[in-house]
Short mmCIF file of C-alpha atoms and ligand atoms in Angstrom, two decimals:
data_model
loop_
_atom_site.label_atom_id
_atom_site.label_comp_id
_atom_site.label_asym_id
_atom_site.label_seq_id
_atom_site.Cartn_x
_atom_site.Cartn_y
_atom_site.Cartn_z
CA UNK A 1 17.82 -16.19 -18.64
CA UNK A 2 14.30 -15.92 -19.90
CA UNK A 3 12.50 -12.80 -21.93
CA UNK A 4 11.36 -9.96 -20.40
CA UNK A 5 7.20 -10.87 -21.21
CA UNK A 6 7.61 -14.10 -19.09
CA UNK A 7 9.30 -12.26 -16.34
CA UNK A 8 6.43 -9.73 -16.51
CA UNK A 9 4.21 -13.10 -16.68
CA UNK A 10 6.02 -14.63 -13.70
CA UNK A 11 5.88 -10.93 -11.81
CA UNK A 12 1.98 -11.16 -11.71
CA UNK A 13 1.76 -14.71 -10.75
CA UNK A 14 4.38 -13.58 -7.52
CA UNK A 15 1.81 -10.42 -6.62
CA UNK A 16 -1.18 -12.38 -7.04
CA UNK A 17 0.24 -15.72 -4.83
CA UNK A 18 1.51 -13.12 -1.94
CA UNK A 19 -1.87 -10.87 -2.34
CA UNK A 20 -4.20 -13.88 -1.98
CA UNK A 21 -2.62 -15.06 0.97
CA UNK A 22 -3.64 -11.95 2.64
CA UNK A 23 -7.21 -11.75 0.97
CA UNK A 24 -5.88 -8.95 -1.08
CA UNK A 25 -6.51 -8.30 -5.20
CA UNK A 26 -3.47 -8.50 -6.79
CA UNK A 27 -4.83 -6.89 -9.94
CA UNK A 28 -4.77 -3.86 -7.63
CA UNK A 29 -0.88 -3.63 -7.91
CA UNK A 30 0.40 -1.81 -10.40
CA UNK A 31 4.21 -2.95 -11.44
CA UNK A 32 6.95 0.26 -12.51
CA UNK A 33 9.75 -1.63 -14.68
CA UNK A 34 12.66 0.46 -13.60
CA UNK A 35 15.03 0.69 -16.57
CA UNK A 36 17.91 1.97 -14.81
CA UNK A 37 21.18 0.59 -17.17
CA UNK A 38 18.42 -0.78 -19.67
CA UNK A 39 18.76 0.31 -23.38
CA UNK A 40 15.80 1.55 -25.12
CA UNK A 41 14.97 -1.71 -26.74
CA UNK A 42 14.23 -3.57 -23.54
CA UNK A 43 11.86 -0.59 -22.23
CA UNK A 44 10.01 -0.38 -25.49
CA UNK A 45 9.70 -4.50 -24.56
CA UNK A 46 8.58 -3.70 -21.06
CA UNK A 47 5.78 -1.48 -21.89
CA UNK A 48 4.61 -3.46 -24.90
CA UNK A 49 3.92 -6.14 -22.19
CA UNK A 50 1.72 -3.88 -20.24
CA UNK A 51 3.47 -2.84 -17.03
CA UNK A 52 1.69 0.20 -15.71
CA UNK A 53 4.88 2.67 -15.99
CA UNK A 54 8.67 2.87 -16.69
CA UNK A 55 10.75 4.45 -13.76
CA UNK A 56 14.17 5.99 -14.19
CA UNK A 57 16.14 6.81 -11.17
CA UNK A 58 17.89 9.58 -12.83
CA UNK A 59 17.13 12.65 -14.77
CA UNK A 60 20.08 12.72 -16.95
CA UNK A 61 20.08 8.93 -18.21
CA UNK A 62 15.98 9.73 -18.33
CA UNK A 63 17.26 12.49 -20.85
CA UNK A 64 19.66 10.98 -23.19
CA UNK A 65 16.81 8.12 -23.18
CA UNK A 66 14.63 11.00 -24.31
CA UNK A 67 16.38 11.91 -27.36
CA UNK A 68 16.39 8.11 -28.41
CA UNK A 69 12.76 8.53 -27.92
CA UNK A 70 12.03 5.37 -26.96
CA UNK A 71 9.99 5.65 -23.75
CA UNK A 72 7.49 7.90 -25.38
CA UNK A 73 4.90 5.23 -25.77
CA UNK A 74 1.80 5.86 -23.96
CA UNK A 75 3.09 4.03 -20.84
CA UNK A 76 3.35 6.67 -18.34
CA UNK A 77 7.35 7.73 -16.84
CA UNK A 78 8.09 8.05 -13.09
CA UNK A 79 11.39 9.01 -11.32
CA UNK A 80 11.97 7.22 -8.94
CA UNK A 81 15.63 8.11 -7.53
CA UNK A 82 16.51 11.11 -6.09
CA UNK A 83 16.25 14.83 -7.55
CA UNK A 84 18.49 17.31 -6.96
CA UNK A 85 16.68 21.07 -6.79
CA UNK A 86 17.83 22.48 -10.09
CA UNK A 87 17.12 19.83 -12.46
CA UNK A 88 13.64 19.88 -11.04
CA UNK A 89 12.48 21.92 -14.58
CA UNK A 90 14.12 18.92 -16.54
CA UNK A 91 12.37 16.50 -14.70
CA UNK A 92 8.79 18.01 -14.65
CA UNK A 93 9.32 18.43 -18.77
CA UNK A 94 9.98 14.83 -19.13
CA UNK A 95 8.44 12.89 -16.52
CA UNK A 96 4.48 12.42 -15.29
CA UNK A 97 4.90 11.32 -11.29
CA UNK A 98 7.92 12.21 -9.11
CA UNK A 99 8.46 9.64 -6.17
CA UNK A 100 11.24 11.10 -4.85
CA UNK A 101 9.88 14.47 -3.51
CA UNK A 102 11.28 14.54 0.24
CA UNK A 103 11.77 18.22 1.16
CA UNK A 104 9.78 21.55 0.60
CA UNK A 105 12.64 23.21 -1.36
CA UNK A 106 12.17 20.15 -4.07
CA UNK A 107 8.24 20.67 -3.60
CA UNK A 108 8.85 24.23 -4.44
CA UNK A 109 10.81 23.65 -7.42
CA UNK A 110 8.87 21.57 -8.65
CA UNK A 111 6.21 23.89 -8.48
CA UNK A 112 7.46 26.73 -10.22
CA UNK A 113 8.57 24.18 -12.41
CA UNK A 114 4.89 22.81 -13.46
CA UNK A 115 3.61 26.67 -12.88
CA UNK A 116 5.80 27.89 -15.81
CA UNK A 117 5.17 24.56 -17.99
CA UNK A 118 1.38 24.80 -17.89
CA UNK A 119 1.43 21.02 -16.57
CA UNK A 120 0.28 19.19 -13.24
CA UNK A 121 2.67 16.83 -11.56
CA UNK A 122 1.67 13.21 -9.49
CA UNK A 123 4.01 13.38 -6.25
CA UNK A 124 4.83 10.90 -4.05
CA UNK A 125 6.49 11.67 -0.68
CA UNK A 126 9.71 9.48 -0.30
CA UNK A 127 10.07 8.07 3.56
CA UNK A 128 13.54 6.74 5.19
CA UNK A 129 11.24 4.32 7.27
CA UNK A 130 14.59 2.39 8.20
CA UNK A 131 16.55 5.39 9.20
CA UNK A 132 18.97 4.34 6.83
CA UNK A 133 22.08 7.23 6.89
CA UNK A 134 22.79 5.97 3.31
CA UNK A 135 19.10 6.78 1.61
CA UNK A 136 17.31 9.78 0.88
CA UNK A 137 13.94 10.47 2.08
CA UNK A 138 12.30 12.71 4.95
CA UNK A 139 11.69 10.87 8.24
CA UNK A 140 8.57 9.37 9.87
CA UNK A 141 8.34 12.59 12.10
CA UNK A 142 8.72 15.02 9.74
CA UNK A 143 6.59 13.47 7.06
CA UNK A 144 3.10 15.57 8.07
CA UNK A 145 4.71 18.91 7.98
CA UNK A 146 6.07 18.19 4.98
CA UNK A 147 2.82 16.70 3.18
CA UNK A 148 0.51 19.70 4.57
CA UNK A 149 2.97 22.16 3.48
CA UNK A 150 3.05 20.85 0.06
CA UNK A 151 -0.43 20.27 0.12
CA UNK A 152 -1.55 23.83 1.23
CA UNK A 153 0.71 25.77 -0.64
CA UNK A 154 1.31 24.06 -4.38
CA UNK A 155 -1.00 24.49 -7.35
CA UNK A 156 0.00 22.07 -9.53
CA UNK A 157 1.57 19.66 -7.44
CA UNK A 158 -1.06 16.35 -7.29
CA UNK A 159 -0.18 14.72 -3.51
CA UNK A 160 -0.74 10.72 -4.76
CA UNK A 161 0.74 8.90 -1.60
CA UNK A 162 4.45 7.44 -0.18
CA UNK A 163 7.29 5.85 -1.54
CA UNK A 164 10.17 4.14 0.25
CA UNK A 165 13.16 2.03 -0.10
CA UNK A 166 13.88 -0.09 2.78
CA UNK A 167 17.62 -0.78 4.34
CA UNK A 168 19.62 -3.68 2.65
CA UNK A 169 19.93 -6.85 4.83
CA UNK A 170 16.54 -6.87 6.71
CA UNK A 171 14.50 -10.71 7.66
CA UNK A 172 11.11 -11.38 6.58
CA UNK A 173 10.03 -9.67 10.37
CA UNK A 174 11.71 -6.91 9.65
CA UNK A 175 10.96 -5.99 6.49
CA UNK A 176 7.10 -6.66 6.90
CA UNK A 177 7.53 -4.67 10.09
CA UNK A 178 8.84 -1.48 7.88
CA UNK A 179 5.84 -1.89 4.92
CA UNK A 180 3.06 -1.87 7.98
CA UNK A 181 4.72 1.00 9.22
CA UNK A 182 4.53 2.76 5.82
CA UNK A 183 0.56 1.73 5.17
CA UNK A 184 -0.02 3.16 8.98
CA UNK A 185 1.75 6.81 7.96
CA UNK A 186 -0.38 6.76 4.70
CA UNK A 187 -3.39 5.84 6.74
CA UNK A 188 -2.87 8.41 9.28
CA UNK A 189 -2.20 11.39 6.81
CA UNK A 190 -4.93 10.66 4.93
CA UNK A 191 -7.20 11.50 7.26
CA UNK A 192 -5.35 14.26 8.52
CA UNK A 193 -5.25 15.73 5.27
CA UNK A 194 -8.82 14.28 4.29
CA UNK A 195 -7.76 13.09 0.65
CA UNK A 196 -7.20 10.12 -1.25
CA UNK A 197 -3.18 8.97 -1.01
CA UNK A 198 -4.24 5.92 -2.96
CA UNK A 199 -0.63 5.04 -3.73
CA UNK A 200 1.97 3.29 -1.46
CA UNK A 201 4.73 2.66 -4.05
CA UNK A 202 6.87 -0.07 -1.89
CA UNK A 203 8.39 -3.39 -2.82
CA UNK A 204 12.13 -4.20 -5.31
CA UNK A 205 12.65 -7.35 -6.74
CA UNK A 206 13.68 -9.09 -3.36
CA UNK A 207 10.74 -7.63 -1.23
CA UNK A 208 7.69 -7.14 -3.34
CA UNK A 209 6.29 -10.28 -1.77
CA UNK A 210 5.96 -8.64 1.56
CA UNK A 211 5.48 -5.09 0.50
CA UNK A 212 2.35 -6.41 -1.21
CA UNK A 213 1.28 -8.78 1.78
CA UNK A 214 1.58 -5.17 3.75
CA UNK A 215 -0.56 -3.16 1.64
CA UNK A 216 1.86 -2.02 -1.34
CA UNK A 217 -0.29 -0.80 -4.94
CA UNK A 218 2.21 -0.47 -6.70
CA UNK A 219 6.13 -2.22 -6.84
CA UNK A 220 8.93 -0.68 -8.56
CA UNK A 221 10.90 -3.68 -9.83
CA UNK A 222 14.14 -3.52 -12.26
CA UNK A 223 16.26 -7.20 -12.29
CA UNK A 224 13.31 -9.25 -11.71
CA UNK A 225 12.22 -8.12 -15.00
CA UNK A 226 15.51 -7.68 -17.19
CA UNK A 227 17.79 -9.66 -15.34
CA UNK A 228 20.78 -8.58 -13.25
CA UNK A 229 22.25 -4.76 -13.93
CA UNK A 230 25.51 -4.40 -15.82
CA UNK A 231 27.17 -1.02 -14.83
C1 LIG B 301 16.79 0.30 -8.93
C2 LIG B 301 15.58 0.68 -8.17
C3 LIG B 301 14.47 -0.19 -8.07
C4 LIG B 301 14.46 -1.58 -8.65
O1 LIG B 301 15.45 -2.37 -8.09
P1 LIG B 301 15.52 -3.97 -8.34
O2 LIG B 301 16.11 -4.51 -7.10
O3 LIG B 301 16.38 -4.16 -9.53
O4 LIG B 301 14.13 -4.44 -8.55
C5 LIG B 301 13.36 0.26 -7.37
N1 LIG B 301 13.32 1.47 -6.80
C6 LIG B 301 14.35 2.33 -6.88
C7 LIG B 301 14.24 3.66 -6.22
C8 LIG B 301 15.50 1.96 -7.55
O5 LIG B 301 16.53 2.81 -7.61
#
């Protein structure tokens, strides 16, 4: 298996091909190495060759990784799987963009969280496009209550865009069919909100091709990178 830089390397070529076919920049995608499994050593690698962020899924394993101190370089940390309400104050200590919030109970947590830290927190607003029972993330219909409740009421909460993960097992039609459907929510709430939502966080390492062909800035990508997980 080779490194983790020429993975990177080969990573950039992949967004650039599938971004060009559309007429898109591909320098305009920003790449999250999820370390998930990965000891300290290879996410020290992964940020020395320049991806944009690390992602963890979780907030313990993001913890112990703490206290090894590795992933304090100056690359920024997302979650990126699932937070449960009352390690919300853990997470907003350690981490600089949640894109996992999917209810206003997180939101709030998180809120008092940041309020009582002195910090602001990047959101993103996780959607279950597919409908998939077995993922987490609010629904296409109640995704603009959600946003303009979190955007009217929170302080210190920064609203950055939509994150999803899409079923397992979908064709090229499909999938593509999910990522425009994502790009049209963030295009709608954005002007129903009237800010930015600059971020559509969309695309793994078997469908950043298309997520990126469908509008995706930014892929969150863990084997493509450091090779298949061992659990
Ligand atoms: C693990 C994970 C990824 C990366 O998955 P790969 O298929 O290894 O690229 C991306 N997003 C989330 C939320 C994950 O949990």
């Amino acid at each position: 298996m080779r490194g983790i830089a020429d993975n990177i390397d080969s990573l950039r070529e992949r967004i650039a091909r599938a971004a060009g076919k559309m007429g898109l920049d591909g320098d305009a995608v920003s790449i999250v190495a999820v370390t998930k499994t990965r000891s300290a050593e290879e996410m020290e690698e992964a940020a020395l060759c320049g991806v944009d962020a690390l992602g963890e899924n979780r907030v313990q394993e993001a913890l112990l990784k703490w206290d090894l101190s590795a992933p304090r370089s100056s690359v920024p940390w997302h979650l990126v799987g699932h937070l449960q309400r009352n390690k919300a104050r853990k997470a907003a200590e350690i981490f600089s963009c949640i894109q996992s919030v999917d209810s206003l109970e997180l939101a709030s947590a998180l809120e008092k969280a940041c309020l009582s830290l002195g910090r602001r927190m990047n959101v993103l607003l996780e959607v279950n496009i597919g409908e998939d029972p077995d993922k987490y993330g609010v629904s296409r219909e109640d995704l603009p209550l959600l946003a303009e409740g979190l955007f009217e009421r929170s302080t210190t909460l920064d609203l950055k865009g939509l994150m999803t993960v899409l079923p397992l097992g979908l064709d090229e039609r499909g999938t593509r069919s999910l990522f425009a459907s994502m790009r049209e929510l963030r295009d709608r709430l954005r002007s129903r909100l009237g800010i930015d939502l600059p971020v559509l966080s969309m695309g793994m390492s078997d469908d950043f091709e298309y997520a990126v062909m469908e509008g995706s800035t930014m892929v969150r990508i863990g084997s493509a990178i450091f090779g298949r997980r061992k659990y």
